[in-house]
Coordinates of N, CA and C and ligand atoms in Angstrom, one line a residue:
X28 N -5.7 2.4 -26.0 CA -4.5 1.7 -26.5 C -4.3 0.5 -25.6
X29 N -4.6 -0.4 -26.7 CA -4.3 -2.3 -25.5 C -2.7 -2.9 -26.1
X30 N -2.2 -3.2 -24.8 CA -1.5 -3.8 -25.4 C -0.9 -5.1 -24.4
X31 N -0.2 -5.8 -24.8 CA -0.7 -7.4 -24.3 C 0.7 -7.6 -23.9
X32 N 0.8 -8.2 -22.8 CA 1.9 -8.8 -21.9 C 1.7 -9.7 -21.7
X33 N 2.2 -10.9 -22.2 CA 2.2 -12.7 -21.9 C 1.0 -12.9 -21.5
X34 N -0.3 -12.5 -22.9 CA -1.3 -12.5 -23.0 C -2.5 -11.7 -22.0
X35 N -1.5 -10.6 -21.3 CA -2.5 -10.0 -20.3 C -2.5 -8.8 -20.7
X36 N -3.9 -8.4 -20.3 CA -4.1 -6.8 -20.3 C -3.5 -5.7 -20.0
X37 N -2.7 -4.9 -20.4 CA -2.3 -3.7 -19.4 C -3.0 -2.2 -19.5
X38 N -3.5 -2.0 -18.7 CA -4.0 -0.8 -18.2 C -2.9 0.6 -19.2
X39 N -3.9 1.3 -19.1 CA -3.4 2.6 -19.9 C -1.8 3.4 -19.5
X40 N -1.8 3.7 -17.8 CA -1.0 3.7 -17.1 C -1.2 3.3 -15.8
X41 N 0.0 2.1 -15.3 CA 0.1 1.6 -14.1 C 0.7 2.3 -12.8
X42 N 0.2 2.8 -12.0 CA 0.9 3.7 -11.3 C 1.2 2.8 -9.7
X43 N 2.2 2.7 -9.5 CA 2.6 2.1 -8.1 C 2.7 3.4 -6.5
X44 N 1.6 3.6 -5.8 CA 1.6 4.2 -4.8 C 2.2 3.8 -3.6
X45 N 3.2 4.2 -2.8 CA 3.9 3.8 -1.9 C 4.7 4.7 -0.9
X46 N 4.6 4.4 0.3 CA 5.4 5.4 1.5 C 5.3 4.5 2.4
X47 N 6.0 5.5 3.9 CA 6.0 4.5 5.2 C 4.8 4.4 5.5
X48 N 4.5 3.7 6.7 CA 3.8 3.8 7.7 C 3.2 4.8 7.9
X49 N 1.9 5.2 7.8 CA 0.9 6.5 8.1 C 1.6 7.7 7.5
X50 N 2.1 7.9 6.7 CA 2.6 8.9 5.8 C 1.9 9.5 4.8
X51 N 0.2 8.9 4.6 CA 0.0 10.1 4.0 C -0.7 9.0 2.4
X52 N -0.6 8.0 2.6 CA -0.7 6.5 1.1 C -2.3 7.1 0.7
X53 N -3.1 6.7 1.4 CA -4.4 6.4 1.3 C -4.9 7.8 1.4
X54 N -4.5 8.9 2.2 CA -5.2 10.4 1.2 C -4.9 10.6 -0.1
X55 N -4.0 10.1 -0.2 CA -3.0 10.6 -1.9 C -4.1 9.6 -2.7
X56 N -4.3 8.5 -2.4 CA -4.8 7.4 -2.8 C -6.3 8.0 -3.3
X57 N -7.3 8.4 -2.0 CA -8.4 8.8 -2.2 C -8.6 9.3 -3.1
X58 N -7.4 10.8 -3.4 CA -7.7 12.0 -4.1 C -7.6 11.7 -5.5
X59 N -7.0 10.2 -6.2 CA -6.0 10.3 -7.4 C -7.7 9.3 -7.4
X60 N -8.1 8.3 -7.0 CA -9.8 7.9 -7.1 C -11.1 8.9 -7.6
X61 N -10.8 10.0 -7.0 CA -11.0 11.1 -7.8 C -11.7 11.0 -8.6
X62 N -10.2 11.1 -8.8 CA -9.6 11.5 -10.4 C -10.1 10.7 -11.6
X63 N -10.1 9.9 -11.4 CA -10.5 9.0 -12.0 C -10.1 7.5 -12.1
X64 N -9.2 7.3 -10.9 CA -7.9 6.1 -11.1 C -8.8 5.0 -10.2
X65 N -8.7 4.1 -10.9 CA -8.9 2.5 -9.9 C -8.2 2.2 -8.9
X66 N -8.1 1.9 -7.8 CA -7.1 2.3 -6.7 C -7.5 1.1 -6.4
X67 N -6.0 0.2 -6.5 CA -6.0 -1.5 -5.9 C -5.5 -0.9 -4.8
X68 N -6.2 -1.8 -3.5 CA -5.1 -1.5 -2.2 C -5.1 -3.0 -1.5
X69 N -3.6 -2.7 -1.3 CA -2.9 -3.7 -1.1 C -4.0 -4.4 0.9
X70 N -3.4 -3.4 1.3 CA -4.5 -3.5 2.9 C -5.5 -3.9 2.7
X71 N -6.5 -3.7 1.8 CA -7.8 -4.2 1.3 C -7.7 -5.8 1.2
X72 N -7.0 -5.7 0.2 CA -6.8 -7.2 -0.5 C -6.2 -8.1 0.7
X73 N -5.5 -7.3 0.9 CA -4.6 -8.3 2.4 C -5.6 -8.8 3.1
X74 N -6.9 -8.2 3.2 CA -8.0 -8.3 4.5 C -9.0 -9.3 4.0
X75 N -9.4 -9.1 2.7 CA -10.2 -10.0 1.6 C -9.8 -11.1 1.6
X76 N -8.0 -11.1 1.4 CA -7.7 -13.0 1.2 C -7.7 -13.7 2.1
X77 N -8.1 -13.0 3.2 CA -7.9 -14.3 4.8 C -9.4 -14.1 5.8
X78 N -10.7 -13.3 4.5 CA -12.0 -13.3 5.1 C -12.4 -14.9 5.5
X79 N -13.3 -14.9 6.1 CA -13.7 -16.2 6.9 C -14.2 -16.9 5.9
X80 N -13.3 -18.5 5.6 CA -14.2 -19.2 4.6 C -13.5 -19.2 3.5
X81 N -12.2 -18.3 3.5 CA -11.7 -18.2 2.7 C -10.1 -19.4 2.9
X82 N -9.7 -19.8 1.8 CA -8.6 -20.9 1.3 C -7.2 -19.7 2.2
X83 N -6.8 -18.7 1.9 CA -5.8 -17.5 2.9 C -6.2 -18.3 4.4
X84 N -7.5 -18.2 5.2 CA -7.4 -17.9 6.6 C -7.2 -19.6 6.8
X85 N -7.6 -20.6 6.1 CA -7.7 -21.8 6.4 C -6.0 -22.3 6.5
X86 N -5.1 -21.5 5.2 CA -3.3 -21.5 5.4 C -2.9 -20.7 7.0
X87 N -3.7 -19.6 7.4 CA -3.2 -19.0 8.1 C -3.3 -19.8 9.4
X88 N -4.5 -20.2 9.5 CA -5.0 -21.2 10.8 C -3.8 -22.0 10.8
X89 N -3.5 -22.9 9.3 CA -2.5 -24.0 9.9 C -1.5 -23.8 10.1
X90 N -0.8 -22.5 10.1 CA 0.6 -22.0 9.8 C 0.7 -22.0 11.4
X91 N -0.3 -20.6 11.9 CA 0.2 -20.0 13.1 C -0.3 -20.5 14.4
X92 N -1.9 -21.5 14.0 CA -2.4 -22.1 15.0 C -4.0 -21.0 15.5
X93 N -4.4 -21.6 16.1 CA -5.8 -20.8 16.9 C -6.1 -20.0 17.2
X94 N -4.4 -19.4 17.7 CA -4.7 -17.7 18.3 C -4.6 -16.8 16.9
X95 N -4.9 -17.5 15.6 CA -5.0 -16.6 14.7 C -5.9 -16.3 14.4
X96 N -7.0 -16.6 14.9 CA -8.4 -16.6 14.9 C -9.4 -15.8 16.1
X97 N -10.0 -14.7 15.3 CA -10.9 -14.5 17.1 C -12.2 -15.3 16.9
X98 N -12.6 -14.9 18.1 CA -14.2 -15.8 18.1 C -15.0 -15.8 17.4
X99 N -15.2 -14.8 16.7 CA -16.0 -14.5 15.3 C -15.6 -15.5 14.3
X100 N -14.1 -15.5 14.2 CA -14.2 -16.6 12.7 C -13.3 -15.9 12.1
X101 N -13.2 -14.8 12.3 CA -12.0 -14.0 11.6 C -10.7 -13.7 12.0
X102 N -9.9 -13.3 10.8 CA -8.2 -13.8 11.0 C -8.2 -12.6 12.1
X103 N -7.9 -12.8 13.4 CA -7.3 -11.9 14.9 C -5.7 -10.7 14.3
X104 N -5.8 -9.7 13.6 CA -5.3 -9.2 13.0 C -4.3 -8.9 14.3
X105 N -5.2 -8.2 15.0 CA -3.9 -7.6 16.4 C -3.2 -9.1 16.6
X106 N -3.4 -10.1 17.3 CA -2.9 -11.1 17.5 C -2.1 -11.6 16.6
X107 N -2.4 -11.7 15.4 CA -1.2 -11.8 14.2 C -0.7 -10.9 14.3
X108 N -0.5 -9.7 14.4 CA 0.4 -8.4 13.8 C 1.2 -9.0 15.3
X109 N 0.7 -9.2 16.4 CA 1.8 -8.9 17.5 C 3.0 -10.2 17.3
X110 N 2.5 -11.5 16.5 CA 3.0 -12.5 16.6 C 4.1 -12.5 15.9
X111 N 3.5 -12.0 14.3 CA 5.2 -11.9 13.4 C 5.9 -10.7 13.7
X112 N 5.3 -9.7 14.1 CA 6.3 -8.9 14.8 C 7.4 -9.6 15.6
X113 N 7.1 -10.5 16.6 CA 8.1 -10.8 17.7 C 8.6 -11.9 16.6
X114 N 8.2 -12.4 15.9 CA 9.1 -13.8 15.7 C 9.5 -13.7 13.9
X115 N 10.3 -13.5 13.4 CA 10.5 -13.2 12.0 C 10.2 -14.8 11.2
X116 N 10.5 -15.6 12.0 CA 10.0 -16.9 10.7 C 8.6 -17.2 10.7
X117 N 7.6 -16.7 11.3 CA 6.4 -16.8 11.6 C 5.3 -15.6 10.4
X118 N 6.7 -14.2 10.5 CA 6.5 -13.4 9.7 C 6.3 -13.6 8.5
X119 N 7.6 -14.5 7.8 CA 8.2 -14.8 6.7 C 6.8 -15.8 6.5
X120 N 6.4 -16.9 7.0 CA 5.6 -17.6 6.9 C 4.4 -17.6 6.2
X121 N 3.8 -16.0 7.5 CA 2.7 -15.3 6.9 C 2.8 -14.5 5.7
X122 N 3.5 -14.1 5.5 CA 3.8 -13.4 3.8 C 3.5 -14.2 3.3
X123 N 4.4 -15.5 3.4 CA 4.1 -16.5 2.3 C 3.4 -16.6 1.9
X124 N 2.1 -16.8 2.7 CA 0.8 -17.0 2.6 C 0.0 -15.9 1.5
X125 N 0.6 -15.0 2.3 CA -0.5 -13.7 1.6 C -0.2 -13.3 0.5
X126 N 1.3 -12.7 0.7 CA 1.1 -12.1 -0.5 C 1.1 -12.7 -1.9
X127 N 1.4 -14.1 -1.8 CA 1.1 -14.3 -3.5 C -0.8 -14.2 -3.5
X128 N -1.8 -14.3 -2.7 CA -3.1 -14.4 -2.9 C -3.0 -12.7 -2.8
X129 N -2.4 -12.0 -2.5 CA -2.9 -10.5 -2.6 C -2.6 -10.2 -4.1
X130 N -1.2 -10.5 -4.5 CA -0.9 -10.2 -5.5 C -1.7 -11.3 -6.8
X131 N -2.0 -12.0 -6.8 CA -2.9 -12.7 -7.5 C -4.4 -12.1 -7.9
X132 N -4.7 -11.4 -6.6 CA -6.1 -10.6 -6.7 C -6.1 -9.3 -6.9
X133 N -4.8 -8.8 -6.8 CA -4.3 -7.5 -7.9 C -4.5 -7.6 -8.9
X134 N -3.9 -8.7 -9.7 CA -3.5 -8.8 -11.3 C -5.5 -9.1 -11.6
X135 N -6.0 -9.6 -10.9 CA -7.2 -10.1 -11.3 C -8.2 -8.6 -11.3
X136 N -8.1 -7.8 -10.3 CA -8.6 -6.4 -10.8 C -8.3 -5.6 -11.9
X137 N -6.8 -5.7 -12.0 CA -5.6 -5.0 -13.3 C -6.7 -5.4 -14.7
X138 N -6.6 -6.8 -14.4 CA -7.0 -7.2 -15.6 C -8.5 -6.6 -16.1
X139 N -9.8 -6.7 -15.0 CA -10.8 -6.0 -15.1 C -10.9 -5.4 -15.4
X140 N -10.0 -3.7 -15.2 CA -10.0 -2.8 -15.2 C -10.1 -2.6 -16.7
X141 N -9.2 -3.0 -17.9 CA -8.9 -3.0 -19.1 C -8.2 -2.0 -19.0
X142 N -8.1 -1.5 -20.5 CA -6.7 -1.0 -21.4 C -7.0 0.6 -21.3
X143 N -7.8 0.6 -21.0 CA -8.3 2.6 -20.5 C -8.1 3.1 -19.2
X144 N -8.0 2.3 -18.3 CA -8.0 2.5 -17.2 C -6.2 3.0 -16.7
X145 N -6.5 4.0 -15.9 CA -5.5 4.5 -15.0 C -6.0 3.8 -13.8
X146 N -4.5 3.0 -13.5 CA -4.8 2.1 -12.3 C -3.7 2.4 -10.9
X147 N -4.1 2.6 -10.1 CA -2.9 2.7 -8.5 C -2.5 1.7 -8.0
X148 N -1.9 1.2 -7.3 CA -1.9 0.0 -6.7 C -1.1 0.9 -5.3
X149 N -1.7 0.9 -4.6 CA -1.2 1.3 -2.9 C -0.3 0.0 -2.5
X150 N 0.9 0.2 -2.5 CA 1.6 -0.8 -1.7 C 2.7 -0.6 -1.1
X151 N 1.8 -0.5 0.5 CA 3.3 -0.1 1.3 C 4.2 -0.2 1.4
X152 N 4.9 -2.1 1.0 CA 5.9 -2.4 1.2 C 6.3 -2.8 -0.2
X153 N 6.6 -1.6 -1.4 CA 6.8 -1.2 -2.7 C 7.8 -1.9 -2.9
X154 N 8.9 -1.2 -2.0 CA 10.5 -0.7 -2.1 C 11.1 -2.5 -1.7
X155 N 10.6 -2.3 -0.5 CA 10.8 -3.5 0.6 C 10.6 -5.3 -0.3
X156 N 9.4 -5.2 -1.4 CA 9.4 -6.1 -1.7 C 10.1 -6.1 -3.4
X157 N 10.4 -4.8 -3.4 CA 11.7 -5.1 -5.0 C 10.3 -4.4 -6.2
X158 N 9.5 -4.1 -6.1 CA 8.2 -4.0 -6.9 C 8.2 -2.9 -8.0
X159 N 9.6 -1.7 -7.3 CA 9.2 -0.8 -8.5 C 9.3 -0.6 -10.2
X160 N 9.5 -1.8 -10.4 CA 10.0 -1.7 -12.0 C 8.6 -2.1 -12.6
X161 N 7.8 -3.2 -12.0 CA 6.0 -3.3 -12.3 C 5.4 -2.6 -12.7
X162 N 6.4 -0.8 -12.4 CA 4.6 -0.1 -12.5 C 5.6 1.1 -13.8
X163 N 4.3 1.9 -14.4 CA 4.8 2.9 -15.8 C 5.2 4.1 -14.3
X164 N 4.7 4.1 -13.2 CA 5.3 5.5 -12.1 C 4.7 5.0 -11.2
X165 N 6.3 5.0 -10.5 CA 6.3 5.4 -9.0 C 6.2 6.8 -7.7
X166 N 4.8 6.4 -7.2 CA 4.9 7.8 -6.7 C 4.5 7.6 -4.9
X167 N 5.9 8.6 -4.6 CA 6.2 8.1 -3.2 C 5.6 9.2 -2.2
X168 N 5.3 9.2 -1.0 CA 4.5 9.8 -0.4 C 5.6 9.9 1.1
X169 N 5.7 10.9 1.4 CA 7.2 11.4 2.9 C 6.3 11.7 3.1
X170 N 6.5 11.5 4.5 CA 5.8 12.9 6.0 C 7.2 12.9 6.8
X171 N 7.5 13.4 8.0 CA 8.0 13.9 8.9 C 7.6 12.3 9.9
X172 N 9.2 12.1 10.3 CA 9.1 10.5 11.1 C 8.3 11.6 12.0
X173 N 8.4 12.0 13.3 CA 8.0 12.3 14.4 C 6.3 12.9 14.3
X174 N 5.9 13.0 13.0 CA 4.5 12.9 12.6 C 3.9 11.9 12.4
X175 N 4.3 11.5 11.7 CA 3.9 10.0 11.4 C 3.9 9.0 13.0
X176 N 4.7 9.0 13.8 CA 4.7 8.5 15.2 C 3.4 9.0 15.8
X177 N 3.4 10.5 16.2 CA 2.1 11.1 16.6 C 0.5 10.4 16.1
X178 N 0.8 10.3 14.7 CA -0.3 10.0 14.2 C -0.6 8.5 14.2
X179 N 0.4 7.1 14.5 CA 0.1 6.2 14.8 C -0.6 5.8 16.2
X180 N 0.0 7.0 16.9 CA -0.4 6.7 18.5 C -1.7 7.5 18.8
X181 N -2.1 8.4 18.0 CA -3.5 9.2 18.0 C -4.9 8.0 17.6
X182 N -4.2 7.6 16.1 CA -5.0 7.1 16.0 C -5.1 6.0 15.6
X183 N -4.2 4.5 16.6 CA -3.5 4.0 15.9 C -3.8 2.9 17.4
X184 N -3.3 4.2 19.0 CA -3.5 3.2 20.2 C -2.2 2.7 20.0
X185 N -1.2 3.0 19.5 CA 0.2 2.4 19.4 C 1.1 3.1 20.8
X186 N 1.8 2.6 21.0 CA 2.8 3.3 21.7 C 4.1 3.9 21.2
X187 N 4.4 4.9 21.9 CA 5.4 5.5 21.2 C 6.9 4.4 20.6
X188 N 6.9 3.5 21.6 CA 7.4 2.4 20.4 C 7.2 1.6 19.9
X189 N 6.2 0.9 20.1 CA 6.0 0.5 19.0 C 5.7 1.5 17.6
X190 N 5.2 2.2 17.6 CA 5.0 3.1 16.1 C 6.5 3.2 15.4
X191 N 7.4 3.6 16.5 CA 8.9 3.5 16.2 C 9.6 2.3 15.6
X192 N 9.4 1.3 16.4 CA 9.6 0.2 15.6 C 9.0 -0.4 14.5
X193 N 8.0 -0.3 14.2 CA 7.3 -0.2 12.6 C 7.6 0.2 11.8
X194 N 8.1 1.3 12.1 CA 9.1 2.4 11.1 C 10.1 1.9 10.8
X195 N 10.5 1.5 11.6 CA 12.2 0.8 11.8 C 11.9 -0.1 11.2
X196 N 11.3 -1.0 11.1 CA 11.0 -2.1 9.9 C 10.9 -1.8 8.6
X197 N 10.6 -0.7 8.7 CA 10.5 -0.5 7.3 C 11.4 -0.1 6.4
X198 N 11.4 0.3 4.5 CA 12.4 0.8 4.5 C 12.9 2.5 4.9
X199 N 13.7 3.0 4.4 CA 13.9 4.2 5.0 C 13.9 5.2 3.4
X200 N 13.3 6.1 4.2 CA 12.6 7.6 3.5 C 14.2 7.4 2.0
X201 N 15.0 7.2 2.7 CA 16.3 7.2 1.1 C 15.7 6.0 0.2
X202 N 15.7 5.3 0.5 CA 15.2 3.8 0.1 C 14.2 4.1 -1.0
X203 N 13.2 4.5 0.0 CA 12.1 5.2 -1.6 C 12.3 6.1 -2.2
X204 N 12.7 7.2 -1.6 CA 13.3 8.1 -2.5 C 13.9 7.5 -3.8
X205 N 14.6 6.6 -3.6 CA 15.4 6.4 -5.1 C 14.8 5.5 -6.0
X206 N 13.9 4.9 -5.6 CA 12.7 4.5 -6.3 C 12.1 5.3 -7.1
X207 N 11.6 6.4 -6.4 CA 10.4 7.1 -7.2 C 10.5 8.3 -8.4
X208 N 10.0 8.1 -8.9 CA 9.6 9.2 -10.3 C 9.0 10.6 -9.7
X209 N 8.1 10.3 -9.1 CA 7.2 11.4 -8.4 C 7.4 11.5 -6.7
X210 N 8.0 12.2 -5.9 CA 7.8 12.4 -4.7 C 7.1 13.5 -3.7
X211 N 6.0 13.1 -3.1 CA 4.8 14.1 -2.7 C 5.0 14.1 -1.5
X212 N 5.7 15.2 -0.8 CA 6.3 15.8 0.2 C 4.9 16.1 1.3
X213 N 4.5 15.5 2.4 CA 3.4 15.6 2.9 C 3.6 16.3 4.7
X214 N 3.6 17.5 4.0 CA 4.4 18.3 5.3 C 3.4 19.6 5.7
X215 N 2.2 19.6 4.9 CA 1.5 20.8 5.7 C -0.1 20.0 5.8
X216 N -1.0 20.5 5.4 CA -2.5 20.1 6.1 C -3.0 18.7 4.7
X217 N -3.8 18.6 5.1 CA -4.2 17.2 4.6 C -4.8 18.1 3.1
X218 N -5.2 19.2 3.1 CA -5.5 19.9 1.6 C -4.7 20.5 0.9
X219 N -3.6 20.6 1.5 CA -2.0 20.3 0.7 C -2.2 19.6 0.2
X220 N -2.3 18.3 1.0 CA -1.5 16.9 0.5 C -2.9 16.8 -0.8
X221 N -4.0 17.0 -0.6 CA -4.9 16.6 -1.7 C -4.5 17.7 -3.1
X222 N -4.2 18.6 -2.7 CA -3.8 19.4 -3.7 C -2.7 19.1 -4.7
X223 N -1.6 19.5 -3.7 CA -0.5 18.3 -4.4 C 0.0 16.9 -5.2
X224 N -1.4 16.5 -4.5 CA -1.4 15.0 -5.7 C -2.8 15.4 -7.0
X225 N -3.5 16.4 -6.9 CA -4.0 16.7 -8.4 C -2.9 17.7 -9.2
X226 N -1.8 18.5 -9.0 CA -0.4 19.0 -9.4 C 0.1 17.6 -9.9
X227 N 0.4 16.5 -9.4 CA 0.4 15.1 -9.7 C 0.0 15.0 -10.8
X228 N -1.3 14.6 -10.9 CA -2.4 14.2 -12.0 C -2.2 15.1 -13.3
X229 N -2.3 16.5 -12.8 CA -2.2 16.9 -14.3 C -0.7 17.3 -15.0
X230 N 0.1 17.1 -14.4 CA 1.7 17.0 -14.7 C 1.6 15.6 -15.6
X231 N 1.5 14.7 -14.2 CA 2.5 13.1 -14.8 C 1.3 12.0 -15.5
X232 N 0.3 12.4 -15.3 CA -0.9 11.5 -15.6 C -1.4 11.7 -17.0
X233 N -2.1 12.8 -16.8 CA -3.4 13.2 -17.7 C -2.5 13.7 -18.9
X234 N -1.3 14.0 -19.3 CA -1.2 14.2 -20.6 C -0.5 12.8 -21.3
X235 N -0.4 12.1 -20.3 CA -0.3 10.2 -21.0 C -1.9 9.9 -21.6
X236 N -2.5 10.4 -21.1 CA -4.3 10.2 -21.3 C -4.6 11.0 -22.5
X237 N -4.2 12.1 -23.2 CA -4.8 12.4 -24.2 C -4.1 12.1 -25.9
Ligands
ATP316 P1 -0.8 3.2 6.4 O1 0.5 2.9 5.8 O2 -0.7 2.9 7.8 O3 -1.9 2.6 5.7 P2 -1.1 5.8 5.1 O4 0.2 6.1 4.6 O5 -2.2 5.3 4.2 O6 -1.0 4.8 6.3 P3 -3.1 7.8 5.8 O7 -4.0 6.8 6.3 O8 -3.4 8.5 4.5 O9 -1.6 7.1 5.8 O10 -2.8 8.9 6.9 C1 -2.6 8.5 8.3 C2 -3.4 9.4 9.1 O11 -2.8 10.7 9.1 C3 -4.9 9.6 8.7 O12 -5.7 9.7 9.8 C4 -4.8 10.9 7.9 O13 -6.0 11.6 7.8 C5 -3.7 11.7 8.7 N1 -3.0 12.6 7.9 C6 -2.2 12.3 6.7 N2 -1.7 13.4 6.2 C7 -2.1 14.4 7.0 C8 -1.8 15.8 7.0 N3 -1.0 16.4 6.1 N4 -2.4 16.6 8.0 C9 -3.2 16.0 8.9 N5 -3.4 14.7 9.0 C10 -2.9 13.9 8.1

């Protein structure tokens, strides 16, 4: 079934993936790939539009200056992440930048995908950027804050505040909550969590599919 939105493609069902910080996005993500879903990720795309040589890193260069760059040629991700963290107009700046090229090379996969496709789009900052009405389901992904901290600092090299304050940037567990259609509670082992998002799939998904 195609059907055309101001001449664009839309996918069979569009499904918007979203939670905090290390909560659990990209296992849910994996498992629903699976499945058979096209999985846009936003982190991906973020990383693609500011590859070396690319029109993203050449804005990013002129925005933040030199130290946005390591010696390789590539956008200094730690050195940017530490920079708009401390300085919010520098932040706002870098969005600027990005996200319309991430979201531009969303809609450009969307579109590829065609009119059969079950499509994901992983996007952390769902809630944060107003995004949930874009998608046919929203589906939110909780862990436990004091897990999610653990796990940034395991594997992440974060410090116990910083991981805190990242969180704190973000929106809050209510926030998405009232967003979402689907909410996948990610509170026991990681084959939970894969399990619980195919209980997902064949509930909310697969009978839109036949
Ligand atoms: P980010 O927003 O930073 O991209 P994320 O929400 O995509 O994070 P994941 O990358 O899926 O989160 O998970 C973060 C880390 O926590 C990964 O190393 C993952 O394997 C681990 N993890 C997630 N859920 C569990 C769980 N239930 N049990 C054990 N480890 C888990």
């Amino acid at each position: 079934m195609s059907e055309t939105e101001a001449g664009r493609v839309r996918p069979r069902l569009h499904i918007g993936l979203t939670g905090g910080i290390a909560s659990g996005k990209s296992t849910v993500a994996a498992e629903l790939a699976a499945l058979g879903a096209l999985v846009v990720d936003a982190d991906a795309l973020s990383r693609a539009v500011v590859e070396p040589g690319s029109e993203g890193l050449d804005l990013v260069r002129q925005a933040l200056g030199p130290t946005a760059i390591a010696a390789d040629g590539t956008m200094d991700r730690a050195a940017v992440g530490k920079l708009v963290f401390a300085d919010p107009e520098a932040r706002n700046t870098l969005n600027g930048i990005i996200h319309p090229l991430v979201r531009a090379a969303g809609r450009r996969l969307v579109e590829e995908a065609g009119p059969d496709a079950v499509v994901v789009q992983d996007v952390p900052l769902l809630v944060e950027t107003g995004q949930a009405g874009a998608y046919d389901l929203v589906l939110v992904v909780e862990a436990e804050a004091e897990e999610r901290v653990a796990r940034m600092i395991r594997d992440r090299g974060m410090t116990d505040a910083e991981a805190r304050a990242r969180m704190a940037a973000q929106a809050t567990d209510e926030q998405r909550r009232a967003v979402a259609d689907v909410l996948i509670v990610n509170d026991a082992g990681l084959e939970d969590l894969r399990r619980t998002t195919r209980r997902v799939w064949d509930e909310y998904v697969a009978p839109k599919l036949t």
